[in-house]
Structures are given as C-alpha cells and as structure tokens.
XYZ file of N, CA and C in Angstrom:
333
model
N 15.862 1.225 -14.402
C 15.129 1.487 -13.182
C 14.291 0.264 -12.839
N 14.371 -0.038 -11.435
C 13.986 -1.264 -11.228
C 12.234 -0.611 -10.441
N 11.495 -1.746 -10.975
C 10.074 -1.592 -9.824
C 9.547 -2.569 -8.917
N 9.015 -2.087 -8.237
C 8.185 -2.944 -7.059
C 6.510 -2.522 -7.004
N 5.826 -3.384 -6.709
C 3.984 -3.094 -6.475
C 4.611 -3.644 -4.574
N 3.479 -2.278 -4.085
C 3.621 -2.095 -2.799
C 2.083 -2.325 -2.318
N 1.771 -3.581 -1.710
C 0.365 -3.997 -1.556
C -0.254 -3.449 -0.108
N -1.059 -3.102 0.491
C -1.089 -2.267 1.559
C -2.461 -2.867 1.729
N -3.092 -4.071 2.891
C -4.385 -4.026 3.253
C -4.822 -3.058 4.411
N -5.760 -2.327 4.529
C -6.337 -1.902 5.941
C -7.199 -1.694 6.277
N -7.674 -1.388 7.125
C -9.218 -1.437 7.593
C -9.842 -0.160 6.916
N -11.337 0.116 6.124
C -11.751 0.389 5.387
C -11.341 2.294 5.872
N -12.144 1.701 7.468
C -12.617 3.328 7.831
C -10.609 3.915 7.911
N -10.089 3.225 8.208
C -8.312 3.808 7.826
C -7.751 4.133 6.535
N -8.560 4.037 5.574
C -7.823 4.075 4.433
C -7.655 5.532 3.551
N -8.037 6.552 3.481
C -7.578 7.563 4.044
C -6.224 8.404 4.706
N -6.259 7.875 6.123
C -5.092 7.996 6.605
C -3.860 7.173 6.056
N -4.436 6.000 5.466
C -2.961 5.433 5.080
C -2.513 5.967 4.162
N -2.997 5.941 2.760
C -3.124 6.841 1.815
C -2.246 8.264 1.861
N -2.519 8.810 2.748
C -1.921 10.116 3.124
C -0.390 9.730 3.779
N 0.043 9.046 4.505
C 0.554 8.801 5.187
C 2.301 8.042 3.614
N 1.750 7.573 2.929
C 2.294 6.923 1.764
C 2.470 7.827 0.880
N 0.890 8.747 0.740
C 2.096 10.414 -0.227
C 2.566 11.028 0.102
N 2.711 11.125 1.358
C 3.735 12.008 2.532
C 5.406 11.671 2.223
N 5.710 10.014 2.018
C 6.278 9.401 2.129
C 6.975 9.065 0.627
N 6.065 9.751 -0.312
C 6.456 9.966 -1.394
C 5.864 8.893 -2.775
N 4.844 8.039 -2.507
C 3.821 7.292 -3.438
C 3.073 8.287 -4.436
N 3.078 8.025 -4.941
C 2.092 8.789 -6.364
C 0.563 8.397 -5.799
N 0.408 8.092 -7.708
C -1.310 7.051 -7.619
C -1.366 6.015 -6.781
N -2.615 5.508 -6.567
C -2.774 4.078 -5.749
C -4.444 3.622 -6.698
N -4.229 2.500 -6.651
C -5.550 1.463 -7.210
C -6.439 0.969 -6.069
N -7.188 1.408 -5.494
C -7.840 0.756 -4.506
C -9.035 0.000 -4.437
N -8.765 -1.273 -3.999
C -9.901 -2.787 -4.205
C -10.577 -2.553 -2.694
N -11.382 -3.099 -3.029
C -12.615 -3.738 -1.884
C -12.192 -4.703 -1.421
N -12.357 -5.216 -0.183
C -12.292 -6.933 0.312
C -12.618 -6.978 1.180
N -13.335 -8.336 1.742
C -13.824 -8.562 3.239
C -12.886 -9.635 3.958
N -12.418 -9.312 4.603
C -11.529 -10.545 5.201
C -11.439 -10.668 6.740
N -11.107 -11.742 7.666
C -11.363 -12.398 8.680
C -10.076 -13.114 9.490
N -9.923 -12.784 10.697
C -8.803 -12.752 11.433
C -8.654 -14.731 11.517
N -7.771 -15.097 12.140
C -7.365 -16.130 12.324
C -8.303 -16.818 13.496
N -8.861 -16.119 14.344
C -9.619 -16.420 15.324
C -10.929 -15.696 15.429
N -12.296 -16.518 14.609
C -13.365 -16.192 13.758
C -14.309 -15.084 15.006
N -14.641 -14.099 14.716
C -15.610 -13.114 15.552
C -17.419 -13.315 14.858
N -17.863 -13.400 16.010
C -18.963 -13.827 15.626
C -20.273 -12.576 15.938
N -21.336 -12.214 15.467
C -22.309 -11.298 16.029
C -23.042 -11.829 16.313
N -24.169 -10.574 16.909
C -25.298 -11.322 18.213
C -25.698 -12.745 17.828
N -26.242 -12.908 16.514
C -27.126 -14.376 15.520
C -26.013 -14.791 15.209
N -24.917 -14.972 15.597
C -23.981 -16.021 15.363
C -23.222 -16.302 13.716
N -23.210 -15.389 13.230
C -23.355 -14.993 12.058
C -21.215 -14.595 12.203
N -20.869 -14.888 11.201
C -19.219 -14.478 11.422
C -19.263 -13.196 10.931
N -17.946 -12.256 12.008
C -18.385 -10.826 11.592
C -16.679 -10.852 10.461
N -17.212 -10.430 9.007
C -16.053 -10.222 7.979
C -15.941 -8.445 7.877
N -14.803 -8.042 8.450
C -14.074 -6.735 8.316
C -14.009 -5.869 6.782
N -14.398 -4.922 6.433
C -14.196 -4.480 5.250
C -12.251 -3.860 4.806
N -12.043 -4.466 4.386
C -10.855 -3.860 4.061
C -10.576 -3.434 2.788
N -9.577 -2.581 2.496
C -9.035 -1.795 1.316
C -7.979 -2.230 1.126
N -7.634 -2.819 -0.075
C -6.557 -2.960 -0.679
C -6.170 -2.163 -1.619
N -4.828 -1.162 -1.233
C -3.842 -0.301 -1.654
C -3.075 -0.989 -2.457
N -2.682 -0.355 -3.995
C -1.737 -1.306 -4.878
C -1.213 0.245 -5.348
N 0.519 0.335 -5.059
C 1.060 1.488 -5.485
C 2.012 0.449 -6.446
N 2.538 1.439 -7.523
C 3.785 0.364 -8.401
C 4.867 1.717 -8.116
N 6.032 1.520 -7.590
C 6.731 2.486 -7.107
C 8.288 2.030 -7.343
N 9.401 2.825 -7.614
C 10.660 2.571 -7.836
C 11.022 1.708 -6.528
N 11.674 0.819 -6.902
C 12.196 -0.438 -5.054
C 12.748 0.611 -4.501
N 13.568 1.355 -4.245
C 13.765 2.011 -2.718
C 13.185 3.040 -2.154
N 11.979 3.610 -3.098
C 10.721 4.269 -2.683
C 9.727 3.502 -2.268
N 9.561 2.379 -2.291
C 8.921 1.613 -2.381
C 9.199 1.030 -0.778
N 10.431 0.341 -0.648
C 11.209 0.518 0.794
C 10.745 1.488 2.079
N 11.065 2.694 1.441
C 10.857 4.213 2.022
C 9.647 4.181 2.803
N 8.279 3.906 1.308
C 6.888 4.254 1.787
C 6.580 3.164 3.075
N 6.969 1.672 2.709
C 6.591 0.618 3.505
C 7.153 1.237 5.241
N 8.517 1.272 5.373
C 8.634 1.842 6.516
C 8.129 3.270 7.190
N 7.021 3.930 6.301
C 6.807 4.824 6.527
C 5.238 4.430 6.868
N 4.787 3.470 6.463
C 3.318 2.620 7.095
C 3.799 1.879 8.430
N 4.950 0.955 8.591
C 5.534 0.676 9.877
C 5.313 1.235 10.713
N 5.955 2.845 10.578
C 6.497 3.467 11.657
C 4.598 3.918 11.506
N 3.768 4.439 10.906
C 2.421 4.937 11.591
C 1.018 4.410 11.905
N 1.318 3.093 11.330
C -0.250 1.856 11.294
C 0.329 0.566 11.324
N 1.198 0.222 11.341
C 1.601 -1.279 12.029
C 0.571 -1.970 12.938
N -0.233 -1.318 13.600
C -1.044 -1.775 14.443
C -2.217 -2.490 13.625
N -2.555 -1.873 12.338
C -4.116 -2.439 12.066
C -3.813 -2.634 10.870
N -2.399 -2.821 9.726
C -2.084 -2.595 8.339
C -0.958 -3.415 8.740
N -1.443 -4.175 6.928
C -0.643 -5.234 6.797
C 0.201 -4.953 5.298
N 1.421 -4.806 5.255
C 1.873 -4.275 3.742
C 3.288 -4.746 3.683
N 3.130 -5.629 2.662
C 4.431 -5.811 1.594
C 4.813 -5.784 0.702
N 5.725 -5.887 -0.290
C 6.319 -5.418 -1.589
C 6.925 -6.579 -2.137
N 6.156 -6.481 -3.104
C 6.511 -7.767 -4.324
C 7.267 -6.872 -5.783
N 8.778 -7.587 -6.293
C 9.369 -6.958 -7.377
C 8.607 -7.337 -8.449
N 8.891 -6.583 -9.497
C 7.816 -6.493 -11.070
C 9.139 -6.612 -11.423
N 9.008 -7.657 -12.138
C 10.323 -8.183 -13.160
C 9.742 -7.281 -14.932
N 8.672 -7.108 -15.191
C 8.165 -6.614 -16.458
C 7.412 -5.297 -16.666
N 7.389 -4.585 -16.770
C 6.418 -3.481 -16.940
C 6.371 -2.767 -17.661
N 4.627 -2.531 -18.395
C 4.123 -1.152 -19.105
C 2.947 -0.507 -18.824
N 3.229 0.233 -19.513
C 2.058 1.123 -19.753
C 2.051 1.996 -18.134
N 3.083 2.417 -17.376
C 3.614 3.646 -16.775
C 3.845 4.374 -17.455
N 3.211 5.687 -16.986
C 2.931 7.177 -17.951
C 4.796 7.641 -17.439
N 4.922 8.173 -18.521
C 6.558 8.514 -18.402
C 6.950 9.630 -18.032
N 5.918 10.524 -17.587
C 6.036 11.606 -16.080
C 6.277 11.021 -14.937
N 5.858 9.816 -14.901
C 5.653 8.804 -13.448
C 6.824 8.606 -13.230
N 7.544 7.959 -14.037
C 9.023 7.166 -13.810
C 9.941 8.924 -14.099
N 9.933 9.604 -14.769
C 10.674 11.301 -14.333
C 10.942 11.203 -13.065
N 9.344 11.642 -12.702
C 9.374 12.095 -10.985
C 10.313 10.462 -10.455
N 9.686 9.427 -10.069
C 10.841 8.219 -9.690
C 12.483 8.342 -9.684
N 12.843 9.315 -11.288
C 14.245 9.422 -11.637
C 14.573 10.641 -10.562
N 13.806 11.361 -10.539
C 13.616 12.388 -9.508
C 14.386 12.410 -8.199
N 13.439 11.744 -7.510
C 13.188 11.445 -5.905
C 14.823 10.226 -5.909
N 15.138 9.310 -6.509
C 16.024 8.704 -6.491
C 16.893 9.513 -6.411
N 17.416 10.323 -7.588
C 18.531 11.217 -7.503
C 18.677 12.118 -6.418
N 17.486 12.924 -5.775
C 17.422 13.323 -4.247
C 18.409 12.549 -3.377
N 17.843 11.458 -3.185
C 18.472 10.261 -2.034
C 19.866 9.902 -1.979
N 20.296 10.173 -3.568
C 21.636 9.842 -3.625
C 22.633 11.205 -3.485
C-alpha cells in the first residue's frame, strides 16, 4: 500500500469547514499547525504595519488515491481561499494498523 501526506493551507476562520469537507471525502485524523502568511501583493493596516493572515495548516497521511479523492474534493468546495497538495511518502511508521484496515477498506470499495 502506497502513501501520500495531503498538505491543506487555509484561512484560520475556514478550517473547520475544510476539515469536514475532507472527512466527508473520506480523511481520517489531521495534524493541525498554526501559520501566518502573506499574499504576493503585501496588505497593509491603518499604521502601515503589513497585515499577516492566520492560517491552518492541515497534514492528513492518506492511501494515494484517497488522497487524490480528498484533494478534489477541497477543489470542487474551497478552491477559492485553500491551497492543497500531495506529496508521496516513500517510508513510513508508526501508522496505527486500524488506520491502514480502514485505507484497505475504502480502496477495495473503489475497486
């Protein structure tokens, strides 16, 4: 069984909905980081001060064509304000082995 980490940034007060939107879609757990980050074209407040966005970074580790699945399933509902791609895991442990079941699971569904 092959894996992928499915990285998902979005805006803080969205994260929630994305979240939901990804176990709908069939994601398990998620690890979620803090970050402040800043568009390409700098926004500034009243004192001139640069305004940095709070964002959430979503880290699911998910079988690659669930992984596929969930991403087009953020496409199709937050494309607008969420930024998410999928990097392959050539190595992995320490996945609880209910995790990868359910994975053997949902795969065999599809097929």
């Amino acid at each position: 069984m092959r894996f992928s980490v499915l990285i998902c940034i979005a805006p803080q007060e969205r994260e929630t909905a994305v979240i939901e939107t990804c176990r709908q879609a069939g994601a398990g757990g998620v690890t979620i980081l803090e970050g402040k980050g800043m568009g390409l074209q700098e926004k500034k407040t009243f004192l001139g001060l640069t305004f940095e966005a709070m964002e959430s970074f979503l880290v699911f580790v998910l079988e690659r064509s669930l992984a596929t699945h969930v991403l087009k399933a953020i496409k199709k509902g937050h494309q607008d304000h969420t930024i998410a791609f999928i990097i392959p895991i050539e190595h992995l442990t320490g996945i609880d082995l209910n995790q990868v079941d359910r994975f053997v699971d949902q795969v065999k569904e599809e097929i």
